[in-house]
């Protein structure tokens, strides 16, 4: 059975052992029926870089094989026609080829047109069809199936004839209706001063959540950054397609390497993985650099560089230089550009578009951005003398403006910058920041004031990106002042704001949050953890997880029954652990408390095979906030549809759209906006039907503020509807489909069809051949 279909193959470093420079590789060819293009390069200390003069082609071929092309995913309750192509490249015709779709695990049921109205199901272990396949050609066939379980189901197709046979196995992703919502509740279990700790958790699932979409998981690890290290390539669930968001592939790896080296926990595998991510992120970030040395969110497509992003990159590249090769001139040129744009009063005004409005400060004074940029200069120690005048002017500006500063976000950045500069006012500013903190039991944090109009907004009760940022800067300030004990309550609060992957909500909060956690975690790290957790999740139901010196870096996970609602965890022993309860559920209703107007409408020129969707949106002002930060819209298509790639460049050329990309196998289009205000914008996205799916569920459209996750809106829309009669093959379509088709056609159409039927005669097979030719042309490059 062919089941291995990698997208790439043999990305491998080879070290020849002989003087001839040759080495023989023996590898199993993947199961894909395709042509592999093989290229390579070599590096020699004497002759330098060598490249292959001409790529080599390796053809993988079978004289008889079967292929299937599945959609990226379908929703539960939908019916999908599984397309199958049987290829016969032998010299003889095959008069009877049996094509069988197996269903031994009962992960789906076969759909019949007769059962569309009366939804009955029967147990079938397989279903088969027979067809004739002429020599040197292919024939298509399909089976209609309705998945019964969520997750990946196995689609196994077997084709046999008297002289040859082949089998292929693929996985089809089945998702619940609606959009997934993720909740993570994490706590720092500290047994260093007490022998026992008890924690209570509640799983809060809305009554209108999609049935059977709930998944609950409990996890524990004996390291503060343990879950982060496990998920370096997927710390957040947002897309990251701009210059600032790309840094998420870069900075956390620096943090992890610094932390593991400081605690003597670094392994070769983690170091290799982290450096690989860093090198890729570094090279990708250079594509956002302007010729003058500055950086911006979308590179040269922006009119100018960004003060904020240029400072972020200069700071991060300096940190990375301890682990990978970084061109020092790139950092120097960035700082030079920043210095050239410093105002006479010492501030750093934002040049270009401000993607992160909080960086301007609530009063627009520029203290936050100036402090942020100052930190970049201060952390480049080797260049402090060169930019001494620039640094001193910035320090004076920050100091002069902090006495009357009321904005907590700007104050947190100013306090940290003045600590790094060892300014005489650092203790006074820290005390002022501390006075603004909120405390509860053993935690401490800072938060933005909630506008009166948003007092009941439920999104403010969830982890908030801006609150995480300012609290992380507060923690870094305490640590820079040597107040580790005072920083511990902030660390406990930050741990509780993380997602299940060890990141936070977006880029900036994840970067600075992890930096703060790593600095304190390195100081309290222990190799003597011995923690036993007794987890009670139902009456008389208990599980035990143990964290000790041997497994402290291993993330232990256990899934709980989906009906679990209350959990009690009793921890005993010594040392500490991080315990987290993660759960998800789906919602298929309009999002609550929307901060954007969102109106998706299927346009009149839509047909069953081509979808055109107009999505109108604008920002809803509140509490004096009239403009959003960078906004991201994600438009998902109904099952069976994929984005029309030909229309994406015209979207990207629209003035208010900065970037367009796709994800999830081109089934979702992601649009980036610099910002949104009250003016309505209505981009139109298009998609083709690439797979036959009936009974499609509504598809979601979401728009959100990238840097403030309390600003979000969610809507659903229906695409072109399809019934089983629309996706069935001739043999599978019953008389009911013929009657339905006739009822939907006008008398004139019926008369025309009768006339054309007389003229065409027995030419129906010609249409089938044309359709097959079209299908074959789509799989010429890659057939499985």
XYZ file of C-alpha atoms in Angstrom:
784
model
C 0.000 0.000 0.000
C 1.443 3.368 -1.002
C 1.077 5.841 1.850
C 4.252 7.957 2.006
C 3.806 11.201 0.036
C 6.318 13.830 1.240
C 6.373 17.255 -0.399
C 10.194 17.298 -0.444
C 12.745 14.511 -0.234
C 16.464 14.097 0.456
C 17.284 17.475 1.988
C 20.536 16.092 3.346
C 24.118 17.107 4.144
C 26.711 14.635 2.855
C 30.354 14.386 3.920
C 32.338 12.306 1.363
C 34.884 10.056 3.038
C 37.068 9.271 0.034
C 39.563 11.517 -1.768
C 37.463 11.178 -4.936
C 34.736 13.279 -3.346
C 32.135 10.621 -4.025
C 29.592 9.053 -1.721
C 26.844 6.556 -2.477
C 23.407 6.998 -0.963
C 20.821 4.250 -0.783
C 17.331 5.581 -0.098
C 13.820 4.217 -0.488
C 11.916 6.241 -3.054
C 8.686 7.766 -1.681
C 5.365 6.419 -2.906
C 4.558 9.464 -5.031
C 4.271 8.810 -8.773
C 6.145 11.885 -9.940
C 9.443 13.319 -11.157
C 11.978 14.386 -8.532
C 14.381 17.189 -9.470
C 17.756 16.661 -7.798
C 20.174 19.547 -7.277
C 23.076 20.107 -4.911
C 26.025 22.245 -3.952
C 29.356 21.647 -2.270
C 31.711 23.691 -0.127
C 35.467 23.196 -0.228
C 38.103 25.088 1.829
C 40.231 25.544 -1.300
C 37.837 25.760 -4.238
C 34.929 27.407 -2.410
C 31.331 26.912 -3.523
C 30.401 24.447 -6.251
C 26.979 24.080 -7.857
C 25.433 21.347 -9.974
C 25.635 22.419 -13.620
C 22.414 20.713 -14.610
C 19.661 19.398 -12.325
C 19.014 15.670 -12.590
C 15.551 14.204 -12.918
C 14.445 10.963 -11.268
C 11.196 9.563 -12.638
C 9.148 7.356 -10.337
C 6.806 5.276 -12.426
C 4.386 2.353 -12.320
C 2.699 0.908 -15.422
C -0.552 0.590 -13.475
C -1.480 2.742 -10.516
C -4.352 4.468 -8.776
C -4.445 8.078 -7.578
C -6.747 10.087 -5.330
C -6.763 13.817 -4.611
C -8.465 14.756 -1.333
C -9.612 18.174 -0.144
C -7.639 19.825 2.657
C -10.510 19.109 5.052
C -14.267 18.635 5.301
C -16.708 19.382 8.092
C -18.625 16.795 10.060
C -22.010 16.106 8.454
C -20.825 16.934 4.931
C -20.686 14.437 2.073
C -17.593 14.381 -0.132
C -17.096 12.611 -3.436
C -13.698 10.887 -3.240
C -12.162 11.280 -6.734
C -10.127 8.327 -7.983
C -8.145 8.016 -11.214
C -6.921 4.645 -12.483
C -3.957 4.901 -14.878
C -3.044 2.146 -17.324
C 0.275 2.738 -19.104
C 0.524 -0.844 -20.326
C 0.104 -1.782 -23.980
C -3.084 -3.770 -23.432
C -6.605 -2.669 -22.623
C -7.979 -3.606 -19.212
C -11.616 -4.526 -19.681
C -12.500 -4.986 -16.009
C -10.662 -3.103 -13.277
C -12.121 -3.393 -9.797
C -11.822 -0.201 -7.772
C -12.546 -0.685 -4.073
C -12.809 1.894 -1.302
C -12.247 0.175 2.045
C -14.050 1.115 5.253
C -12.935 -1.569 7.683
C -12.560 0.864 10.600
C -16.046 2.333 10.023
C -14.719 5.885 10.097
C -17.251 6.961 7.478
C -20.390 5.734 5.785
C -21.142 5.489 2.102
C -23.731 8.021 0.982
C -26.617 7.188 -1.341
C -28.958 9.582 -3.069
C -31.941 7.523 -1.872
C -30.944 8.186 1.751
C -30.534 11.949 1.426
C -34.021 12.701 2.749
C -34.349 9.747 5.115
C -30.966 9.769 6.839
C -30.380 6.079 7.362
C -27.029 4.405 7.595
C -25.842 0.845 7.166
C -22.612 -0.941 7.923
C -20.473 -1.420 4.806
C -16.870 -2.589 5.093
C -16.162 -1.552 1.522
C -17.754 -0.549 -1.755
C -16.511 -1.328 -5.220
C -16.993 -0.256 -8.824
C -15.780 -1.726 -12.089
C -14.543 0.119 -15.139
C -12.655 -0.454 -18.365
C -9.332 1.348 -18.784
C -7.862 1.415 -22.312
C -4.128 1.125 -22.844
C -2.043 4.259 -22.184
C -4.907 6.176 -20.640
C -6.792 6.711 -17.407
C -10.357 6.581 -16.163
C -12.074 8.370 -13.287
C -14.500 7.120 -10.704
C -15.742 8.465 -7.377
C -17.350 7.320 -4.142
C -19.573 9.511 -1.979
C -18.728 9.230 1.727
C -19.961 10.912 4.891
C -17.335 10.969 7.708
C -18.526 9.720 11.108
C -15.591 10.757 13.330
C -13.523 13.887 13.852
C -9.804 14.089 13.174
C -7.996 12.217 10.419
C -9.787 9.301 8.768
C -8.129 6.783 6.458
C -9.087 6.680 2.784
C -7.727 3.440 1.313
C -8.287 2.733 -2.366
C -7.429 -0.613 -3.998
C -7.469 -1.122 -7.762
C -6.978 -4.611 -9.222
C -7.138 -6.213 -12.642
C -6.193 -9.605 -14.015
C -2.616 -8.500 -14.675
C -1.840 -5.684 -12.222
C -2.886 -3.992 -8.997
C -2.150 -1.000 -6.806
C -3.311 0.455 -3.485
C -3.021 3.945 -2.053
C -3.788 5.229 1.447
C -4.374 8.886 2.317
C -5.637 10.792 5.351
C -8.678 13.080 5.199
C -9.055 15.725 7.913
C -12.566 15.981 9.363
C -13.272 19.066 11.467
C -16.245 20.077 13.596
C -18.460 22.894 12.409
C -17.676 26.464 13.401
C -14.441 28.002 14.628
C -12.256 26.582 17.421
C -11.892 28.591 20.637
C -8.876 27.872 22.846
C -8.576 28.329 26.602
C -5.485 27.666 28.689
C -5.287 27.915 32.470
C -1.759 27.541 33.779
C -0.359 27.832 37.315
C 3.076 27.788 38.875
C 3.030 25.050 41.504
C 5.608 26.123 44.085
C 6.526 23.552 46.734
C 9.828 25.114 47.753
C 8.387 26.582 50.959
C 5.345 24.366 51.564
C 4.869 20.573 51.313
C 1.403 20.706 49.711
C -0.535 22.919 47.279
C -4.130 22.499 46.077
C -5.494 24.126 42.916
C -9.061 24.231 41.595
C -9.945 24.503 37.885
C -13.255 24.961 36.125
C -13.859 24.048 32.484
C -16.241 26.663 31.114
C -17.948 25.525 27.907
C -20.749 27.760 26.519
C -24.136 26.131 26.161
C -24.241 26.937 22.455
C -20.859 25.363 21.692
C -20.822 22.889 18.804
C -21.714 19.410 20.170
C -18.827 16.965 20.565
C -16.237 19.629 19.719
C -14.821 19.855 23.258
C -11.362 18.500 23.999
C -9.781 18.806 27.442
C -6.153 18.152 28.294
C -4.049 18.496 31.412
C -0.268 18.839 31.183
C 2.651 19.306 33.564
C 6.365 20.006 33.196
C 9.132 20.772 35.655
C 10.513 23.792 33.805
C 9.074 27.288 33.375
C 10.000 27.375 29.677
C 9.362 23.683 29.065
C 6.237 24.024 26.913
C 7.892 26.846 24.940
C 10.890 24.664 24.119
C 8.559 21.883 22.947
C 6.727 24.217 20.513
C 9.369 26.561 19.107
C 7.840 26.377 15.617
C 4.221 27.062 16.683
C 4.119 29.386 19.695
C 0.997 31.287 18.632
C -2.049 30.490 16.498
C -2.075 33.763 14.563
C -0.496 34.090 11.122
C 2.831 35.899 11.040
C 3.416 37.216 7.551
C 4.982 40.645 8.049
C 8.424 41.877 9.085
C 7.575 42.272 12.758
C 5.635 39.022 13.044
C 8.414 37.095 11.313
C 10.538 37.834 14.374
C 8.433 35.246 16.198
C 10.429 32.655 14.248
C 13.590 34.311 15.485
C 13.615 35.837 18.976
C 12.112 32.987 21.072
C 14.901 30.727 19.838
C 17.456 33.219 21.196
C 15.650 33.273 24.542
C 15.565 29.483 24.742
C 19.248 29.043 23.860
C 20.331 31.692 26.380
C 18.179 30.100 29.056
C 19.282 26.506 28.442
C 22.945 27.512 28.371
C 22.562 29.406 31.635
C 20.947 26.366 33.287
C 23.222 23.735 31.660
C 20.213 22.021 30.071
C 21.076 22.594 26.425
C 21.074 19.461 24.266
C 22.501 19.078 20.777
C 19.068 18.433 19.251
C 17.497 21.582 20.726
C 20.513 23.697 19.779
C 20.413 22.472 16.169
C 16.668 23.037 15.896
C 16.770 26.519 17.447
C 19.688 27.664 15.295
C 17.976 26.377 12.177
C 14.871 28.442 12.994
C 17.037 31.464 13.788
C 18.981 31.283 10.541
C 15.787 30.962 8.501
C 14.170 33.835 10.411
C 17.262 36.003 10.002
C 17.412 35.526 6.234
C 13.662 36.120 5.900
C 13.864 39.303 7.982
C 16.489 40.753 5.662
C 13.841 40.759 2.911
C 12.014 43.480 4.881
C 15.067 45.779 4.921
C 15.112 49.071 3.017
C 18.188 50.329 1.172
C 18.757 52.981 3.845
C 19.178 50.310 6.540
C 15.722 50.599 8.093
C 13.088 47.871 8.316
C 9.323 47.984 7.846
C 6.426 45.565 8.176
C 6.154 44.917 4.439
C 9.611 45.884 3.184
C 10.085 47.977 0.073
C 6.330 48.025 -0.569
C 6.122 50.479 2.360
C 6.994 54.094 1.623
C 9.573 54.245 4.413
C 11.128 52.270 7.205
C 9.564 51.999 10.643
C 11.233 53.376 13.772
C 9.607 50.721 15.915
C 10.478 47.704 13.750
C 14.010 48.948 12.996
C 14.674 49.220 16.750
C 13.193 45.761 17.312
C 15.383 44.215 14.616
C 18.576 45.958 15.764
C 17.963 44.764 19.317
C 17.151 41.182 18.264
C 19.996 40.808 15.769
C 22.444 41.799 18.494
C 21.047 39.105 20.797
C 21.250 36.529 17.985
C 24.897 37.301 17.248
C 25.847 35.132 20.235
C 24.471 32.064 18.436
C 24.544 32.551 14.658
C 26.495 34.653 12.169
C 24.953 38.125 11.931
C 26.249 40.905 9.710
C 27.252 43.604 12.215
C 26.965 46.265 9.517
C 23.217 45.570 9.277
C 22.830 46.417 12.963
C 25.064 49.474 12.715
C 23.235 50.817 9.679
C 19.881 50.347 11.435
C 21.053 52.276 14.486
C 22.508 54.947 12.227
C 19.126 55.351 10.517
C 17.429 55.635 13.926
C 19.965 58.185 15.079
C 19.447 60.253 11.929
C 15.693 60.366 12.606
C 15.965 61.400 16.254
C 14.132 64.659 16.936
C 16.002 67.672 18.405
C 14.224 67.132 21.754
C 15.678 63.607 22.000
C 12.528 61.655 21.096
C 12.204 59.075 18.335
C 9.061 59.830 16.327
C 7.486 57.001 14.355
C 8.467 57.257 10.731
C 6.023 55.463 8.484
C 2.990 53.477 9.581
C 2.398 52.729 13.273
C 1.253 49.113 13.420
C 1.214 49.068 17.236
C -0.658 52.185 18.448
C 0.153 51.609 22.138
C 3.783 52.259 21.272
C 2.793 55.913 20.774
C 1.601 56.157 24.362
C -1.890 57.051 25.451
C -1.148 60.772 25.349
C 0.711 60.558 22.044
C 3.808 61.948 23.770
C 6.140 59.395 22.183
C 7.684 58.242 25.471
C 6.909 54.582 24.823
C 8.498 54.521 21.369
C 11.491 56.564 22.505
C 12.072 54.232 25.464
C 11.671 51.188 23.195
C 14.219 52.569 20.723
C 16.560 53.600 23.540
C 16.586 49.989 24.777
C 17.878 48.884 21.353
C 20.819 51.310 21.624
C 21.573 50.348 25.229
C 21.613 46.601 24.476
C 24.124 47.091 21.655
C 26.924 47.590 24.164
C 29.731 47.634 21.597
C 28.167 50.631 19.825
C 27.326 52.732 22.885
C 30.325 55.004 22.439
C 29.536 55.645 18.779
C 25.960 56.672 19.581
C 26.675 58.233 22.978
C 25.105 61.575 22.068
C 21.980 59.908 20.654
C 21.605 57.775 23.791
C 22.035 60.701 26.208
C 19.453 62.814 24.390
C 16.958 59.933 24.477
C 17.576 59.285 28.198
C 16.982 62.952 28.997
C 13.758 62.962 26.971
C 12.414 59.855 28.702
C 13.325 61.175 32.144
C 11.803 64.615 31.541
C 8.486 63.121 30.476
C 8.020 60.385 33.064
C 7.171 62.651 36.005
C 3.841 63.638 34.457
C 3.355 60.362 32.594
C 0.086 58.579 33.355
C 0.082 55.950 30.598
C 1.013 52.616 32.199
C 2.341 51.035 29.013
C 4.726 53.927 28.351
C 5.732 54.026 32.029
C 6.669 50.328 32.002
C 8.944 50.817 28.991
C 10.442 54.003 30.447
C 11.176 52.308 33.773
C 13.011 49.448 32.058
C 15.006 51.786 29.795
C 16.123 53.947 32.739
C 17.155 50.817 34.678
C 19.336 49.701 31.758
C 20.809 53.218 31.518
C 21.484 53.187 35.289
C 19.836 56.594 35.539
C 19.655 58.322 38.905
C 15.834 58.384 38.751
C 15.448 54.642 38.162
C 14.290 53.827 41.715
C 11.703 56.630 41.736
C 10.271 55.582 38.378
C 10.152 51.939 39.463
C 8.227 52.937 42.586
C 5.778 54.894 40.441
C 5.278 51.876 38.185
C 4.855 49.562 41.171
C 2.109 51.806 42.544
C 0.067 51.199 39.394
C 0.226 47.404 39.687
C -2.745 45.187 40.478
C -2.263 42.366 42.985
C -4.350 39.327 43.792
C -3.257 36.648 46.239
C 0.262 35.715 45.070
C 0.205 37.405 41.634
C 0.927 40.916 40.345
C 0.345 42.548 36.944
C -0.446 45.769 35.093
C -3.400 46.338 32.786
C -4.868 48.926 30.463
C -7.903 50.828 31.774
C -11.096 49.314 30.365
C -13.292 51.920 28.624
C -16.621 52.363 30.364
C -18.449 51.347 27.191
C -16.539 48.027 27.222
C -17.011 47.262 30.912
C -18.977 44.095 30.106
C -16.835 43.042 27.146
C -16.028 39.338 27.824
C -12.807 39.540 25.811
C -11.228 41.685 28.527
C -11.525 38.728 30.880
C -9.161 36.706 28.716
C -5.377 37.042 28.352
C -4.671 40.411 26.752
C -1.603 41.111 24.618
C -0.983 44.667 25.830
C -1.363 43.704 29.502
C 1.159 40.895 29.016
C 3.626 43.288 27.361
C 3.563 45.922 30.081
C 3.655 43.309 32.857
C 6.658 41.640 31.212
C 8.477 44.986 31.031
C 7.584 45.539 34.670
C 9.105 42.169 35.530
C 12.252 42.906 33.499
C 12.603 46.184 35.415
C 12.420 44.441 38.793
C 14.978 41.881 37.638
C 17.308 44.593 36.323
C 17.047 46.223 39.756
C 18.004 42.916 41.422
C 14.552 42.491 43.027
C 13.969 38.835 42.176
C 11.563 38.181 45.037
C 9.361 41.064 43.875
C 9.420 39.677 40.334
C 8.115 36.224 41.346
C 4.404 37.264 41.638
C 4.633 38.793 38.146
C 6.096 35.560 36.816
C 3.193 33.592 38.295
C 0.700 35.909 36.593
C 2.526 35.713 33.233
C 2.536 31.916 33.348
C -1.246 32.049 33.765
C -1.589 34.139 30.589
C 0.262 31.769 28.271
C -1.393 29.583 25.691
C -0.986 25.815 25.714
C 2.002 26.013 23.363
C 4.083 28.179 25.679
C 3.576 31.445 23.789
C 1.083 34.243 24.391
C -1.428 35.890 22.064
C 0.631 37.679 19.396
C 4.227 38.617 18.575
C 5.345 41.389 20.917
C 3.787 39.917 24.051
C 5.307 36.504 23.258
C 8.772 37.953 22.660
C 9.000 40.177 25.745
C 6.995 37.764 27.915
C 9.383 34.896 27.225
C 12.403 37.134 27.793
C 11.086 38.079 31.232
C 10.182 34.505 32.187
C 13.559 33.177 31.017
C 15.566 35.663 33.071
C 13.861 34.699 36.323
C 13.536 31.015 35.464
C 17.313 30.799 34.998
C 17.772 32.072 38.570
C 15.276 29.697 40.215
C 15.937 26.631 38.046
C 16.294 23.450 40.063
C 17.401 19.924 39.229
C 15.894 18.532 42.432
C 12.195 18.656 41.546
C 10.149 15.862 43.079
C 6.486 16.728 42.607
C 3.512 14.369 42.632
C 0.204 15.689 41.297
C -3.040 13.903 42.128
C -5.659 15.084 39.608
C -9.309 14.494 40.510
C -11.611 15.190 37.554
C -14.764 13.221 38.384
C -16.268 11.320 41.273
C -13.787 8.615 42.257
C -11.690 9.357 39.135
C -8.064 10.284 39.711
C -4.811 10.271 37.787
C -1.291 10.867 39.016
C 1.550 12.657 37.277
C 5.067 12.778 38.677
C 7.745 15.372 37.923
C 11.295 14.533 38.964
C 14.877 15.196 37.939
C 14.687 12.647 35.132
C 11.608 14.009 33.337
C 11.517 17.680 34.330
C 12.002 18.775 30.682
C 9.337 16.436 29.311
C 5.839 17.812 28.799
C 3.486 15.172 30.192
C -0.036 15.333 28.757
C -3.238 13.459 29.526
C -6.634 13.882 27.900
C -9.687 14.129 30.150
C -13.275 13.148 29.324
C -15.046 15.899 27.359
C -17.783 16.144 30.002
C -15.304 17.110 32.726
C -16.168 20.475 34.265
C -14.412 20.657 37.664
C -10.878 19.574 38.433
C -8.941 19.544 41.685
C -5.180 19.111 41.696
C -3.272 18.309 44.885
C 0.497 18.676 44.590
C 2.921 17.281 47.135
C 6.680 16.978 47.345
C 9.465 19.525 46.793
C 10.594 21.892 44.071
C 8.173 23.312 41.510
C 6.239 22.483 38.341
C 4.078 24.253 35.791
C 0.593 22.787 35.527
C -1.802 23.733 32.751
C -5.369 22.857 31.858
C -6.044 23.350 28.135
C -9.362 22.959 26.431
C -10.962 23.858 23.128
C -14.468 23.976 21.742
C -16.068 25.215 18.530
C -18.569 28.039 18.059
C -20.681 28.447 14.927
C -22.459 31.657 15.907
C -21.595 35.318 15.458
C -18.835 36.461 17.805
C -19.829 38.330 20.956
C -19.057 42.026 21.525
C -17.638 42.721 18.032
C -15.187 45.629 17.721
C -15.351 45.518 13.932
C -18.282 45.713 11.551
C -18.087 42.519 9.480
C -20.493 41.678 6.667
C -19.616 38.827 4.253
C -21.945 38.646 1.225
C -21.886 36.173 -1.666
C -22.069 38.277 -4.846
C -24.533 37.795 -7.710
C -21.901 36.478 -10.163
C -21.250 33.432 -7.972
C -22.072 30.045 -9.504
C -21.761 26.460 -8.218
C -18.138 26.251 -9.362
C -16.868 29.768 -8.675
C -17.423 31.706 -5.446
C -17.128 35.493 -5.183
C -17.370 36.870 -1.645
C -17.485 40.559 -0.770
C -16.471 41.225 2.847
C -17.252 44.715 4.130
C -15.568 45.790 7.365
C -14.751 48.810 9.506
C -13.540 49.535 13.032
C -16.027 50.238 15.837
C -14.688 53.186 17.899
C -14.900 53.024 21.686
C -13.431 54.940 24.601
C -11.708 57.475 22.366
C -10.053 54.736 20.296
C -10.977 55.484 16.691
C -8.333 53.494 14.811
C -7.194 49.897 15.196
C -3.648 48.574 15.169
C -2.655 46.317 12.303
C -5.783 44.315 11.492
C -5.897 40.819 10.042
C -8.872 39.276 8.231
C -9.107 35.526 7.709
C -11.640 34.419 5.094
C -12.314 30.686 5.060
C -14.059 28.997 2.149
C -16.703 26.260 2.259
C -15.400 22.696 2.007
C -14.368 21.814 -1.536
C -13.352 25.372 -2.478
C -9.805 26.746 -2.740
C -8.626 30.287 -3.356
C -8.487 31.596 -6.923
C -4.778 32.433 -7.018
C -5.168 34.586 -10.128
C -7.191 37.146 -8.165
C -4.795 37.485 -5.220
C -2.284 39.896 -6.861
C -5.043 42.399 -7.639
C -6.142 42.224 -3.999
C -2.597 42.928 -2.837
C -2.434 45.953 -5.117
C -5.440 47.494 -3.383
C -4.194 50.595 -1.493
C -5.545 49.639 1.923
C -4.417 45.984 1.816
C -0.729 45.486 2.636
C -0.371 41.769 2.082
C -2.378 38.729 0.996
C -1.495 35.118 1.711
C -3.249 31.772 1.975
C -3.111 28.966 4.496
C -4.644 25.554 5.226
C -4.094 24.260 1.703
C -5.332 27.506 0.090
C -8.727 27.134 1.766
C -8.291 30.362 3.760
C -7.207 33.787 2.516
C -5.457 36.102 5.010
C -5.583 39.875 4.418
C -3.340 42.329 6.315
C -4.378 45.961 6.859
C -2.108 48.679 8.281
C -5.109 49.757 10.362
C -8.862 50.209 10.096
C -11.078 53.134 11.056
C -14.791 53.906 10.636
C -14.539 53.990 6.851
C -15.992 50.850 5.317
C -13.717 48.696 3.150
C -15.094 45.874 0.994
C -12.462 43.548 -0.504
C -13.722 40.702 -2.691
C -12.123 37.255 -2.503
C -12.712 34.457 -4.999
C -12.454 30.668 -4.936
C -12.895 27.724 -7.292
C -14.628 24.486 -6.467
C -11.869 21.886 -6.656
C -13.681 19.000 -4.926
C -17.284 17.878 -4.920
C -18.799 18.355 -1.463
C -22.518 18.317 -0.621
C -24.404 19.587 2.417
C -21.665 22.136 3.146
C -21.635 23.855 6.509
C -21.373 27.666 6.810
C -17.818 29.053 6.502
C -16.331 31.612 8.927
C -14.828 35.053 8.408
C -12.836 36.594 11.270
C -11.164 39.974 11.674
C -9.066 40.992 14.662
C -6.575 43.547 15.942
C -3.193 41.837 15.876
C -1.909 43.595 18.991
C -5.110 43.739 21.066
C -7.075 40.501 21.073
C -10.055 42.134 22.816
C -10.878 43.625 19.402
C -12.370 40.900 17.235
C -15.436 40.069 15.127
C -16.683 36.746 13.747
C -19.345 36.001 11.123
C -20.458 32.993 9.057
C -21.783 32.775 5.512
C -23.241 30.119 3.193
C -21.535 29.395 -0.106
C -23.103 27.793 -3.194
C -25.237 24.901 -1.996
C -24.856 21.375 -3.362
C -26.937 18.244 -2.842
C -25.997 14.610 -3.440
C -27.537 14.885 -6.899
C -24.986 17.609 -7.681
C -21.955 15.480 -6.817
C -22.999 11.932 -7.712
C -21.777 9.961 -10.724
C -24.216 8.650 -13.312
C -24.393 5.185 -11.782
C -24.935 6.614 -8.301
C -27.602 9.141 -9.298
C -31.093 7.696 -8.917
C -34.282 8.576 -10.753
C -34.895 11.157 -8.041
C -31.986 13.210 -9.416
C -33.450 13.115 -12.942
C -36.852 14.249 -11.668
C -35.235 16.991 -9.597
C -33.183 18.195 -12.567
C -36.246 18.362 -14.817
C -38.221 20.308 -12.216
C -35.436 22.882 -11.996
C -35.334 23.446 -15.792
C -37.703 25.612 -17.794
C -39.831 24.191 -20.680
C -37.602 26.060 -23.157
C -34.483 24.430 -21.681
C -36.111 20.988 -21.825
C -37.015 21.486 -25.501
C -33.501 22.682 -26.297
C -31.999 19.712 -24.484
C -34.218 17.311 -26.454
C -33.173 18.891 -29.765
C -29.488 18.825 -28.918
C -29.776 15.221 -27.747
C -31.074 14.253 -31.211
C -28.230 16.152 -32.906
C -25.442 14.839 -30.710
C -26.575 11.241 -30.749
C -24.290 8.912 -28.868
C -21.557 11.438 -28.115
C -21.904 11.410 -24.353
C -18.661 9.530 -24.001
C -16.812 12.399 -25.665
C -17.712 14.682 -22.784
C -16.329 12.138 -20.314
C -13.057 11.961 -22.231
C -12.782 15.769 -22.219
C -13.394 15.897 -18.504
C -10.750 13.217 -17.943
C -8.258 15.160 -20.058
C -8.828 18.207 -17.858
C -8.350 16.128 -14.731
C -5.181 14.541 -16.087
C -3.736 17.941 -16.929
C -4.127 18.960 -13.290
C -2.128 16.005 -12.013
C 0.628 15.925 -14.631
C 3.173 17.454 -12.234
C 2.320 15.406 -9.186
C 0.244 12.246 -9.157
C -0.283 10.017 -6.137
